[in-house]
């Protein structure tokens, strides 16, 4: 999955550091190895689109993403491309199913919320 039409390179920030770290040893080329990579509850791409940030996170073992809109942001700018997509369908519960050569990719029904001045969500 890629987001199309991104105007500038977003700033990537880890949110809420977790204890521990990961090490990645890819192949025999030591220049590709990474050690001590910090863990976070989520990663935020600030400025993915004007007024729109992207948060990547895990929910119950499933990768998910949130689009975080500032007041006045234009959600119609967001375009997601799924490489190899062969078809789309909507389930009875409103989930989006993207058919791919590797099997179906299901995105659950979107949830929306507003953060109020006091920090609570509605």
mmCIF file with all atom_site columns, N, CA, C and O in Angstrom, residues 58-82:
data_model
loop_
_atom_site.group_PDB
_atom_site.id
_atom_site.type_symbol
_atom_site.label_atom_id
_atom_site.label_alt_id
_atom_site.label_comp_id
_atom_site.label_asym_id
_atom_site.label_entity_id
_atom_site.label_seq_id
_atom_site.pdbx_PDB_ins_code
_atom_site.Cartn_x
_atom_site.Cartn_y
_atom_site.Cartn_z
_atom_site.occupancy
_atom_site.B_iso_or_equiv
_atom_site.pdbx_formal_charge
_atom_site.auth_seq_id
_atom_site.auth_comp_id
_atom_site.auth_asym_id
_atom_site.auth_atom_id
_atom_site.pdbx_PDB_model_num
ATOM 1   N N  . UNK A 1 58 ? -0.553  -0.949 15.568 1.00 0.00 ? 58 UNK A N  1
ATOM 2   C CA . UNK A 1 58 ? -1.047  -2.319 15.608 1.00 0.00 ? 58 UNK A CA 1
ATOM 3   C C  . UNK A 1 58 ? -2.212  -2.376 16.578 1.00 0.00 ? 58 UNK A C  1
ATOM 4   O O  . UNK A 1 58 ? -2.177  -1.777 17.647 1.00 0.00 ? 58 UNK A O  1
ATOM 5   N N  . UNK A 1 59 ? -3.265  -3.080 16.193 1.00 0.00 ? 59 UNK A N  1
ATOM 6   C CA . UNK A 1 59 ? -4.437  -3.256 17.062 1.00 0.00 ? 59 UNK A CA 1
ATOM 7   C C  . UNK A 1 59 ? -4.761  -4.742 17.088 1.00 0.00 ? 59 UNK A C  1
ATOM 8   O O  . UNK A 1 59 ? -5.149  -5.306 16.061 1.00 0.00 ? 59 UNK A O  1
ATOM 9   N N  . UNK A 1 60 ? -4.565  -5.383 18.236 1.00 0.00 ? 60 UNK A N  1
ATOM 10  C CA . UNK A 1 60 ? -4.835  -6.819 18.383 1.00 0.00 ? 60 UNK A CA 1
ATOM 11  C C  . UNK A 1 60 ? -4.082  -7.649 17.353 1.00 0.00 ? 60 UNK A C  1
ATOM 12  O O  . UNK A 1 60 ? -4.641  -8.575 16.753 1.00 0.00 ? 60 UNK A O  1
ATOM 13  N N  . UNK A 1 61 ? -2.824  -7.292 17.105 1.00 0.00 ? 61 UNK A N  1
ATOM 14  C CA . UNK A 1 61 ? -1.986  -8.057 16.189 1.00 0.00 ? 61 UNK A CA 1
ATOM 15  C C  . UNK A 1 61 ? -2.203  -7.750 14.723 1.00 0.00 ? 61 UNK A C  1
ATOM 16  O O  . UNK A 1 61 ? -1.600  -8.372 13.858 1.00 0.00 ? 61 UNK A O  1
ATOM 17  N N  . UNK A 1 62 ? -3.063  -6.775 14.417 1.00 0.00 ? 62 UNK A N  1
ATOM 18  C CA . UNK A 1 62 ? -3.376  -6.423 13.032 1.00 0.00 ? 62 UNK A CA 1
ATOM 19  C C  . UNK A 1 62 ? -2.877  -5.012 12.759 1.00 0.00 ? 62 UNK A C  1
ATOM 20  O O  . UNK A 1 62 ? -3.187  -4.085 13.519 1.00 0.00 ? 62 UNK A O  1
ATOM 21  N N  . UNK A 1 63 ? -2.088  -4.813 11.674 1.00 0.00 ? 63 UNK A N  1
ATOM 22  C CA . UNK A 1 63 ? -1.655  -3.445 11.361 1.00 0.00 ? 63 UNK A CA 1
ATOM 23  C C  . UNK A 1 63 ? -2.853  -2.579 10.955 1.00 0.00 ? 63 UNK A C  1
ATOM 24  O O  . UNK A 1 63 ? -3.725  -3.025 10.218 1.00 0.00 ? 63 UNK A O  1
ATOM 25  N N  . UNK A 1 64 ? -2.873  -1.362 11.473 1.00 0.00 ? 64 UNK A N  1
ATOM 26  C CA . UNK A 1 64 ? -3.938  -0.407 11.140 1.00 0.00 ? 64 UNK A CA 1
ATOM 27  C C  . UNK A 1 64 ? -3.317  0.963  10.926 1.00 0.00 ? 64 UNK A C  1
ATOM 28  O O  . UNK A 1 64 ? -2.178  1.208  11.313 1.00 0.00 ? 64 UNK A O  1
ATOM 29  N N  . UNK A 1 65 ? -4.084  1.850  10.314 1.00 0.00 ? 65 UNK A N  1
ATOM 30  C CA . UNK A 1 65 ? -3.634  3.228  10.160 1.00 0.00 ? 65 UNK A CA 1
ATOM 31  C C  . UNK A 1 65 ? -4.773  4.180  10.440 1.00 0.00 ? 65 UNK A C  1
ATOM 32  O O  . UNK A 1 65 ? -5.948  3.847  10.282 1.00 0.00 ? 65 UNK A O  1
ATOM 33  N N  . UNK A 1 66 ? -4.401  5.364  10.909 1.00 0.00 ? 66 UNK A N  1
ATOM 34  C CA . UNK A 1 66 ? -5.342  6.447  11.163 1.00 0.00 ? 66 UNK A CA 1
ATOM 35  C C  . UNK A 1 66 ? -4.936  7.626  10.308 1.00 0.00 ? 66 UNK A C  1
ATOM 36  O O  . UNK A 1 66 ? -3.749  7.932  10.184 1.00 0.00 ? 66 UNK A O  1
ATOM 37  N N  . UNK A 1 67 ? -5.899  8.295  9.729  1.00 0.00 ? 67 UNK A N  1
ATOM 38  C CA . UNK A 1 67 ? -5.674  9.567  9.060  1.00 0.00 ? 67 UNK A CA 1
ATOM 39  C C  . UNK A 1 67 ? -6.111  10.647 10.049 1.00 0.00 ? 67 UNK A C  1
ATOM 40  O O  . UNK A 1 67 ? -7.251  10.650 10.500 1.00 0.00 ? 67 UNK A O  1
ATOM 41  N N  . UNK A 1 68 ? -5.202  11.519 10.410 1.00 0.00 ? 68 UNK A N  1
ATOM 42  C CA . UNK A 1 68 ? -5.456  12.554 11.406 1.00 0.00 ? 68 UNK A CA 1
ATOM 43  C C  . UNK A 1 68 ? -5.576  13.891 10.690 1.00 0.00 ? 68 UNK A C  1
ATOM 44  O O  . UNK A 1 68 ? -4.601  14.389 10.123 1.00 0.00 ? 68 UNK A O  1
ATOM 45  N N  . UNK A 1 69 ? -6.790  14.443 10.689 1.00 0.00 ? 69 UNK A N  1
ATOM 46  C CA . UNK A 1 69 ? -7.073  15.668 9.953  1.00 0.00 ? 69 UNK A CA 1
ATOM 47  C C  . UNK A 1 69 ? -7.112  16.877 10.876 1.00 0.00 ? 69 UNK A C  1
ATOM 48  O O  . UNK A 1 69 ? -7.745  16.835 11.931 1.00 0.00 ? 69 UNK A O  1
ATOM 49  N N  . UNK A 1 70 ? -6.448  17.928 10.454 1.00 0.00 ? 70 UNK A N  1
ATOM 50  C CA . UNK A 1 70 ? -6.535  19.208 11.150 1.00 0.00 ? 70 UNK A CA 1
ATOM 51  C C  . UNK A 1 70 ? -7.776  19.935 10.622 1.00 0.00 ? 70 UNK A C  1
ATOM 52  O O  . UNK A 1 70 ? -8.267  19.623 9.530  1.00 0.00 ? 70 UNK A O  1
ATOM 53  N N  . UNK A 1 71 ? -8.311  20.898 11.363 1.00 0.00 ? 71 UNK A N  1
ATOM 54  C CA . UNK A 1 71 ? -9.479  21.632 10.883 1.00 0.00 ? 71 UNK A CA 1
ATOM 55  C C  . UNK A 1 71 ? -9.247  22.190 9.478  1.00 0.00 ? 71 UNK A C  1
ATOM 56  O O  . UNK A 1 71 ? -8.189  22.752 9.184  1.00 0.00 ? 71 UNK A O  1
ATOM 57  N N  . UNK A 1 72 ? -10.204 21.983 8.594  1.00 0.00 ? 72 UNK A N  1
ATOM 58  C CA . UNK A 1 72 ? -10.137 22.492 7.228  1.00 0.00 ? 72 UNK A CA 1
ATOM 59  C C  . UNK A 1 72 ? -9.409  21.591 6.247  1.00 0.00 ? 72 UNK A C  1
ATOM 60  O O  . UNK A 1 72 ? -9.344  21.895 5.056  1.00 0.00 ? 72 UNK A O  1
ATOM 61  N N  . UNK A 1 73 ? -8.846  20.471 6.708  1.00 0.00 ? 73 UNK A N  1
ATOM 62  C CA . UNK A 1 73 ? -8.118  19.559 5.809  1.00 0.00 ? 73 UNK A CA 1
ATOM 63  C C  . UNK A 1 73 ? -9.088  18.915 4.822  1.00 0.00 ? 73 UNK A C  1
ATOM 64  O O  . UNK A 1 73 ? -10.256 18.688 5.124  1.00 0.00 ? 73 UNK A O  1
ATOM 65  N N  . UNK A 1 74 ? -8.594  18.619 3.632  1.00 0.00 ? 74 UNK A N  1
ATOM 66  C CA . UNK A 1 74 ? -9.405  18.066 2.543  1.00 0.00 ? 74 UNK A CA 1
ATOM 67  C C  . UNK A 1 74 ? -9.131  16.570 2.408  1.00 0.00 ? 74 UNK A C  1
ATOM 68  O O  . UNK A 1 74 ? -8.138  16.152 1.813  1.00 0.00 ? 74 UNK A O  1
ATOM 69  N N  . UNK A 1 75 ? -10.029 15.741 2.946  1.00 0.00 ? 75 UNK A N  1
ATOM 70  C CA . UNK A 1 75 ? -9.863  14.288 2.914  1.00 0.00 ? 75 UNK A CA 1
ATOM 71  C C  . UNK A 1 75 ? -9.843  13.742 1.486  1.00 0.00 ? 75 UNK A C  1
ATOM 72  O O  . UNK A 1 75 ? -9.243  12.698 1.227  1.00 0.00 ? 75 UNK A O  1
ATOM 73  N N  . UNK A 1 76 ? -10.426 14.451 0.532  1.00 0.00 ? 76 UNK A N  1
ATOM 74  C CA . UNK A 1 76 ? -10.448 13.964 -0.852 1.00 0.00 ? 76 UNK A CA 1
ATOM 75  C C  . UNK A 1 76 ? -9.050  13.918 -1.478 1.00 0.00 ? 76 UNK A C  1
ATOM 76  O O  . UNK A 1 76 ? -8.863  13.312 -2.533 1.00 0.00 ? 76 UNK A O  1
ATOM 77  N N  . UNK A 1 77 ? -8.041  14.528 -0.838 1.00 0.00 ? 77 UNK A N  1
ATOM 78  C CA . UNK A 1 77 ? -6.666  14.458 -1.335 1.00 0.00 ? 77 UNK A CA 1
ATOM 79  C C  . UNK A 1 77 ? -6.067  13.066 -1.157 1.00 0.00 ? 77 UNK A C  1
ATOM 80  O O  . UNK A 1 77 ? -5.135  12.692 -1.856 1.00 0.00 ? 77 UNK A O  1
ATOM 81  N N  . UNK A 1 78 ? -6.586  12.299 -0.194 1.00 0.00 ? 78 UNK A N  1
ATOM 82  C CA . UNK A 1 78 ? -6.009  11.001 0.154  1.00 0.00 ? 78 UNK A CA 1
ATOM 83  C C  . UNK A 1 78 ? -6.351  9.973  -0.918 1.00 0.00 ? 78 UNK A C  1
ATOM 84  O O  . UNK A 1 78 ? -7.523  9.771  -1.254 1.00 0.00 ? 78 UNK A O  1
ATOM 85  N N  . UNK A 1 79 ? -5.308  9.341  -1.462 1.00 0.00 ? 79 UNK A N  1
ATOM 86  C CA . UNK A 1 79 ? -5.475  8.273  -2.455 1.00 0.00 ? 79 UNK A CA 1
ATOM 87  C C  . UNK A 1 79 ? -4.529  7.137  -2.079 1.00 0.00 ? 79 UNK A C  1
ATOM 88  O O  . UNK A 1 79 ? -3.329  7.350  -1.934 1.00 0.00 ? 79 UNK A O  1
ATOM 89  N N  . UNK A 1 80 ? -5.085  5.947  -1.892 1.00 0.00 ? 80 UNK A N  1
ATOM 90  C CA . UNK A 1 80 ? -4.294  4.782  -1.507 1.00 0.00 ? 80 UNK A CA 1
ATOM 91  C C  . UNK A 1 80 ? -4.205  3.839  -2.699 1.00 0.00 ? 80 UNK A C  1
ATOM 92  O O  . UNK A 1 80 ? -5.218  3.503  -3.318 1.00 0.00 ? 80 UNK A O  1
ATOM 93  N N  . UNK A 1 81 ? -2.973  3.431  -3.024 1.00 0.00 ? 81 UNK A N  1
ATOM 94  C CA . UNK A 1 81 ? -2.738  2.473  -4.109 1.00 0.00 ? 81 UNK A CA 1
ATOM 95  C C  . UNK A 1 81 ? -2.304  1.147  -3.490 1.00 0.00 ? 81 UNK A C  1
ATOM 96  O O  . UNK A 1 81 ? -1.406  1.119  -2.650 1.00 0.00 ? 81 UNK A O  1
ATOM 97  N N  . UNK A 1 82 ? -2.954  0.061  -3.900 1.00 0.00 ? 82 UNK A N  1
ATOM 98  C CA . UNK A 1 82 ? -2.566  -1.270 -3.439 1.00 0.00 ? 82 UNK A CA 1
ATOM 99  C C  . UNK A 1 82 ? -1.990  -2.011 -4.637 1.00 0.00 ? 82 UNK A C  1
ATOM 100 O O  . UNK A 1 82 ? -2.706  -2.323 -5.591 1.00 0.00 ? 82 UNK A O  1
#
